[in-house]
Short mmCIF file of C-alpha atoms in Angstrom, two decimals:
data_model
loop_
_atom_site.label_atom_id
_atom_site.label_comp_id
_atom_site.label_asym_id
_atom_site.label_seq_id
_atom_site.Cartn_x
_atom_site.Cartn_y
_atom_site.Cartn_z
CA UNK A 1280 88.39 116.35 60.45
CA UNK A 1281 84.44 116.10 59.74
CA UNK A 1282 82.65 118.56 57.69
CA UNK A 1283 79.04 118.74 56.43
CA UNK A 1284 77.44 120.23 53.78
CA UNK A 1285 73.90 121.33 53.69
CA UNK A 1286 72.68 122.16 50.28
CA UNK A 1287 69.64 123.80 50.96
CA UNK A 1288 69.56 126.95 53.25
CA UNK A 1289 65.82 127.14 53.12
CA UNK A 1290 63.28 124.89 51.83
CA UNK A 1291 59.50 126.27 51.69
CA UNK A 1292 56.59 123.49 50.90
CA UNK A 1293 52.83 122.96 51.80
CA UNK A 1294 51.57 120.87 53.89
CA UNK A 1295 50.77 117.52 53.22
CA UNK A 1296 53.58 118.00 50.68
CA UNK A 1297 56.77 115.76 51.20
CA UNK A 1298 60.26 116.84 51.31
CA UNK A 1299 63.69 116.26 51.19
CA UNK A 1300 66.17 117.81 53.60
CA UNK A 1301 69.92 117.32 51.82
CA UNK A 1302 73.08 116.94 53.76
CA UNK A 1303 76.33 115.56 52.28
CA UNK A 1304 79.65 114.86 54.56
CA UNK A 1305 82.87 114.22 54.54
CA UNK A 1306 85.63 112.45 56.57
CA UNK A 1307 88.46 110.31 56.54
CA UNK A 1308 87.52 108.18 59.10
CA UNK A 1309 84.01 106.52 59.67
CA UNK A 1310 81.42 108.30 61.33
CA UNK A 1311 78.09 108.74 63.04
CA UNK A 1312 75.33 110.41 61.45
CA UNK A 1313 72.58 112.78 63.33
CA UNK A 1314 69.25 114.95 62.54
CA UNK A 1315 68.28 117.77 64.87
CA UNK A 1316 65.71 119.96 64.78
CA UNK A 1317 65.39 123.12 66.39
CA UNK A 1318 62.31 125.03 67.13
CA UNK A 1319 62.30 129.01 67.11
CA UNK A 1320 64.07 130.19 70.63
CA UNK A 1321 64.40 126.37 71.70
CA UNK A 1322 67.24 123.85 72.06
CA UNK A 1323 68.17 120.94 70.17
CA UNK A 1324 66.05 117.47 69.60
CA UNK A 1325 67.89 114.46 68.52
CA UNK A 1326 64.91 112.74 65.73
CA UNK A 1327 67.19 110.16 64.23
CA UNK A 1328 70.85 109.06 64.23
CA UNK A 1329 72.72 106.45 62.04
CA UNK A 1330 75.22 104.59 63.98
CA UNK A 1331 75.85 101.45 62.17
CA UNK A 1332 73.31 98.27 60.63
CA UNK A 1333 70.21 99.39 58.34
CA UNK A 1334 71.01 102.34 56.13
CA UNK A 1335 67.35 103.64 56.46
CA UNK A 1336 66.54 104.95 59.88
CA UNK A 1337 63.56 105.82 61.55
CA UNK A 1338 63.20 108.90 63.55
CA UNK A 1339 60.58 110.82 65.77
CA UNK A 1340 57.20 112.49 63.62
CA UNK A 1341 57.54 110.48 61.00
CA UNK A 1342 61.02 111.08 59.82
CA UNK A 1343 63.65 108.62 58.18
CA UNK A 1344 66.63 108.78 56.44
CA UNK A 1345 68.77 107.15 54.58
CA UNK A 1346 73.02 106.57 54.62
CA UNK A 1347 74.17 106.29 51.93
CA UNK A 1348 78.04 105.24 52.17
CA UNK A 1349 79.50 105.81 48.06
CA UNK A 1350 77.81 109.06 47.97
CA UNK A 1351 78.46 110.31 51.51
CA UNK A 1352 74.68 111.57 52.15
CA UNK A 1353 72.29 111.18 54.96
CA UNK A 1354 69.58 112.97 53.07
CA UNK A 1355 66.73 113.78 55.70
CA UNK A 1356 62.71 112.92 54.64
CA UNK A 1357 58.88 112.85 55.02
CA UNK A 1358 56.61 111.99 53.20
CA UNK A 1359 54.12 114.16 54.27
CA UNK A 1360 54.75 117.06 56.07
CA UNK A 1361 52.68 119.18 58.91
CA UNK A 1362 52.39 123.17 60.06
CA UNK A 1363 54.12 122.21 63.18
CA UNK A 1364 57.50 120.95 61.26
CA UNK A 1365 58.15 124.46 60.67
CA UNK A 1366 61.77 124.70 62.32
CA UNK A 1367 65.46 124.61 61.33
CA UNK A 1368 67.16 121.31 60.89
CA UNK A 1369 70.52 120.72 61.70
CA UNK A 1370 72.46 117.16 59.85
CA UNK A 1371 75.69 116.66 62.07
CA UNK A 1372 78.91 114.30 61.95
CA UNK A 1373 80.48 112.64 64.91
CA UNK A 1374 83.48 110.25 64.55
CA UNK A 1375 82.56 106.58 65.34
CA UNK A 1376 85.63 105.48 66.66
CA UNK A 1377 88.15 106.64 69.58
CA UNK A 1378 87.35 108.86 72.72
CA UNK A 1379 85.95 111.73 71.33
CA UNK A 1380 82.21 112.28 70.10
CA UNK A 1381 82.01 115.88 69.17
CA UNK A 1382 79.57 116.81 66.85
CA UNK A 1383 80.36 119.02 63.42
CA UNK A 1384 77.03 120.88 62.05
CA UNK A 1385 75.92 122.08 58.82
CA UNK A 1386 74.58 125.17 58.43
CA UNK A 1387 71.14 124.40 59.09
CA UNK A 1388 68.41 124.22 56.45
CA UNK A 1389 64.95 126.30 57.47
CA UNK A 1390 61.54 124.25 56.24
CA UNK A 1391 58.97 126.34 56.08
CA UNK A 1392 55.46 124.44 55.46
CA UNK A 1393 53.02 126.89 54.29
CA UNK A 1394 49.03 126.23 54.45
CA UNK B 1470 62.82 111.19 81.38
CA UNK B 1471 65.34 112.56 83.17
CA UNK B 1472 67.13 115.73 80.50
CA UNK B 1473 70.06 117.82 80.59
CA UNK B 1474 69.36 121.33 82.55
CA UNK B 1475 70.79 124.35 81.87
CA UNK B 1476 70.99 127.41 84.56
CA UNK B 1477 70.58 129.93 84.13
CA UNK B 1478 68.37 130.40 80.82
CA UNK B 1479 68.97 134.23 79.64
CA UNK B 1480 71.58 135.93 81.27
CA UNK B 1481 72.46 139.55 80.43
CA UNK B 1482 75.87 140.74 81.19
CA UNK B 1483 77.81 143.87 80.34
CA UNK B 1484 81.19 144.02 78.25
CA UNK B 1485 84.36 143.05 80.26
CA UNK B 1486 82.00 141.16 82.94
CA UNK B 1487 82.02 137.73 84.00
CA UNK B 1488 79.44 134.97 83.41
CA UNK B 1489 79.28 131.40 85.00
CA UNK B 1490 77.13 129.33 82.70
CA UNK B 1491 76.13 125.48 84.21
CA UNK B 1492 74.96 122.31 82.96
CA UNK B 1493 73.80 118.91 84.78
CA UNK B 1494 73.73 115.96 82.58
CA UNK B 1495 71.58 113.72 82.33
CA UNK B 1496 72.16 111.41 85.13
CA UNK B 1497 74.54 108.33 84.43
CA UNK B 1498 76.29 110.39 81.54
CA UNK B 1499 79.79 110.54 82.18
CA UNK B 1500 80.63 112.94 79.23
CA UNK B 1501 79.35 116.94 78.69
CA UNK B 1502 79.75 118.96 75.95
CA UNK B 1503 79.77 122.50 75.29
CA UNK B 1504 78.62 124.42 72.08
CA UNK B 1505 78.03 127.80 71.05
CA UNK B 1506 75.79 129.23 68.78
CA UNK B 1507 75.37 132.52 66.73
CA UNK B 1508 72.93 134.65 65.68
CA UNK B 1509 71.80 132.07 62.70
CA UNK B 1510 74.33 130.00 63.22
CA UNK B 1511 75.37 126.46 63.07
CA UNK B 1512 76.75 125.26 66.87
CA UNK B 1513 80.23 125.23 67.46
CA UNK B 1514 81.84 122.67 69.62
CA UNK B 1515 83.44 124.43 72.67
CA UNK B 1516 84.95 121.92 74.99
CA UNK B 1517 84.01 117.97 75.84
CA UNK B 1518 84.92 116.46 79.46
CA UNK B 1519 85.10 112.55 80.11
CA UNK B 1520 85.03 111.92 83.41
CA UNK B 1521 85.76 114.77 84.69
CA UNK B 1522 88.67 115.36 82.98
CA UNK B 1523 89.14 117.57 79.34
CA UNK B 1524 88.48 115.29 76.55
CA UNK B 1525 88.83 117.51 73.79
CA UNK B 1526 89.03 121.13 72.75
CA UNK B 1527 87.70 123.23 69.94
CA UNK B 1528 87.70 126.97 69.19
CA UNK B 1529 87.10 128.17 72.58
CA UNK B 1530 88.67 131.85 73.19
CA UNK B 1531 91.20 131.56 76.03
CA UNK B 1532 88.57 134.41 78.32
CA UNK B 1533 86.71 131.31 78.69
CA UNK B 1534 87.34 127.99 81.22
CA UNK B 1535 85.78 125.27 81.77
CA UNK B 1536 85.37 122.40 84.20
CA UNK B 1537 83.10 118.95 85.20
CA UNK B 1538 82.86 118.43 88.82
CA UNK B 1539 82.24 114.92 91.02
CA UNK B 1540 78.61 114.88 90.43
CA UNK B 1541 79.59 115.17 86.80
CA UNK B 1542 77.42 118.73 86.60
CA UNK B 1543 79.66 121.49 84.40
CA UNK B 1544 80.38 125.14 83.89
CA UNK B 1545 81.51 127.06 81.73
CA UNK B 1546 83.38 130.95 82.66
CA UNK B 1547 83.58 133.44 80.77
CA UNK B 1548 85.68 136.63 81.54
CA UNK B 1549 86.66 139.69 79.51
CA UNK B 1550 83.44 139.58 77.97
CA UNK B 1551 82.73 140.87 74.51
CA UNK B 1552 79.56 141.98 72.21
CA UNK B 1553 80.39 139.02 69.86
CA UNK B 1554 80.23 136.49 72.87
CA UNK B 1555 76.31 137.14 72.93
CA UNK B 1556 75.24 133.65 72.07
CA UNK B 1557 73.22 130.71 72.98
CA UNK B 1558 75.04 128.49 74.68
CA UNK B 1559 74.11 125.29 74.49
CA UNK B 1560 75.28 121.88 76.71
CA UNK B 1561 74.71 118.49 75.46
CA UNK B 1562 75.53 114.72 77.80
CA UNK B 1563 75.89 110.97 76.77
CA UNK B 1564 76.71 108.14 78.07
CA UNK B 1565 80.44 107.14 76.75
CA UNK B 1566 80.36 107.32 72.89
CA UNK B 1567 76.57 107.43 73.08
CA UNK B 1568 73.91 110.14 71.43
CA UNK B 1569 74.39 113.61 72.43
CA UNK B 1570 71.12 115.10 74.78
CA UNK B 1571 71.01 118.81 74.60
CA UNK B 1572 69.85 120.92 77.15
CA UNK B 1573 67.44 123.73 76.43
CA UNK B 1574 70.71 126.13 76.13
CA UNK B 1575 71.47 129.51 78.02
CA UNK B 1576 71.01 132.53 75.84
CA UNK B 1577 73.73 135.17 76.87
CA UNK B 1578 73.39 138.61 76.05
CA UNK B 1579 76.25 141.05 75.91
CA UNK B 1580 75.69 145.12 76.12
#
């Protein structure tokens, strides 16, 4: 089984600022690596995903992070940061092998980017 | 593009009713998913179908069932409701293995 860790429940910056979103994971077997963000009362938007290749991926508004195997992270960053990234973030964990995809969450870490 | 819908979007339902929750993939996905989410919660994974057969199954409570048609569109029933069953509901599609697509999620209430 997958599990991810989250180590920030709420992270509070100013704009223009950058930050650092923290996930950690664990599994037995390889895996797939995903950042969602979720917008007050909306769904779920895919920005970036790490399936295999380049450790440093590129994501929608100006996200990226970076896998990082020995240390089992996918910490989530930007390196300048906006009002309208206000929203909860969500790092999940998908095996990368067999016939099953389902995703495990973390908790969810809340940016809050203050004026 | 083309996204996942969800139908209906709020539903309100009283305890010990019955809901019917549905999802259409994104078309050419073969695979849907179905999470559940809490007040402030993380989503939990529900139930996956492959073409159109169960692919996998996770803590769903055994009030709920739920199926993937021809056309590939899902839904999810829920009997016996409960309070605690007041959730969003959330369905995601890919294309085999692929990224997960979520749809905009169906927020059931429970009174």
């Amino acid at each position: 089984a997958q599990s991810v860790t989250q180590l920030d429940s709420q992270v509070p910056v100013f704009e223009e600022a950058p930050v650092e979103l923290r996930c950690n994971y664990s599994s037995s077997v390889s895996v797939y690596l995903f950042w969602y963000v979720q917008y007050p009362n909306q769904g779920l938007q895919l920005l970036l995903k790490y399936l295999s290749g380049s450790t440093l991926v590129k994501g929608i508004n100006g996200f990226e992070a970076e896998f990082n195997k020995s240390q089992t992270s996918f910490h989530l960053r930007k390196p300048s940061v906006h009002i309208s990234d206000t929203a909860e973030y969500f790092c999940a964990v998908s095996k990368s092998g067999g016939s099953n995809y389902k995703l495990t969450f973390g908790k969810g870490t809340l940016l809050t980017v203050n004026p | 593009a083309a996204g996942v819908i969800q139908s209906p979007r709020h539903l309100i339902k009283e305890k010990r009713e019955t809901a019917t929750l549905k999802c259409y993939p994104i078309p050419r996905h073969d695979t849907v998913y179905w999470y559940q989410q809490g007040p402030g919660q993380d989503p939990q994974f529900l139930i996956s179908f492959y073409e159109k057969m169960q692919s996998d199954k996770g803590s769903i409570p055994d009030r709920f069932s739920a199926q993937q048609f021809s056309d590939y569109h899902s839904e999810l029933n829920m009997s016996s409701l409960e309070l605690g069953d007041s959730a969003l509901y959330f369905c995601a599609s890919s294309s085999t293995g692929g990224t997960q697509y979520f749809g905009p999620g169906t927020r059931l209430l429970v009174l």
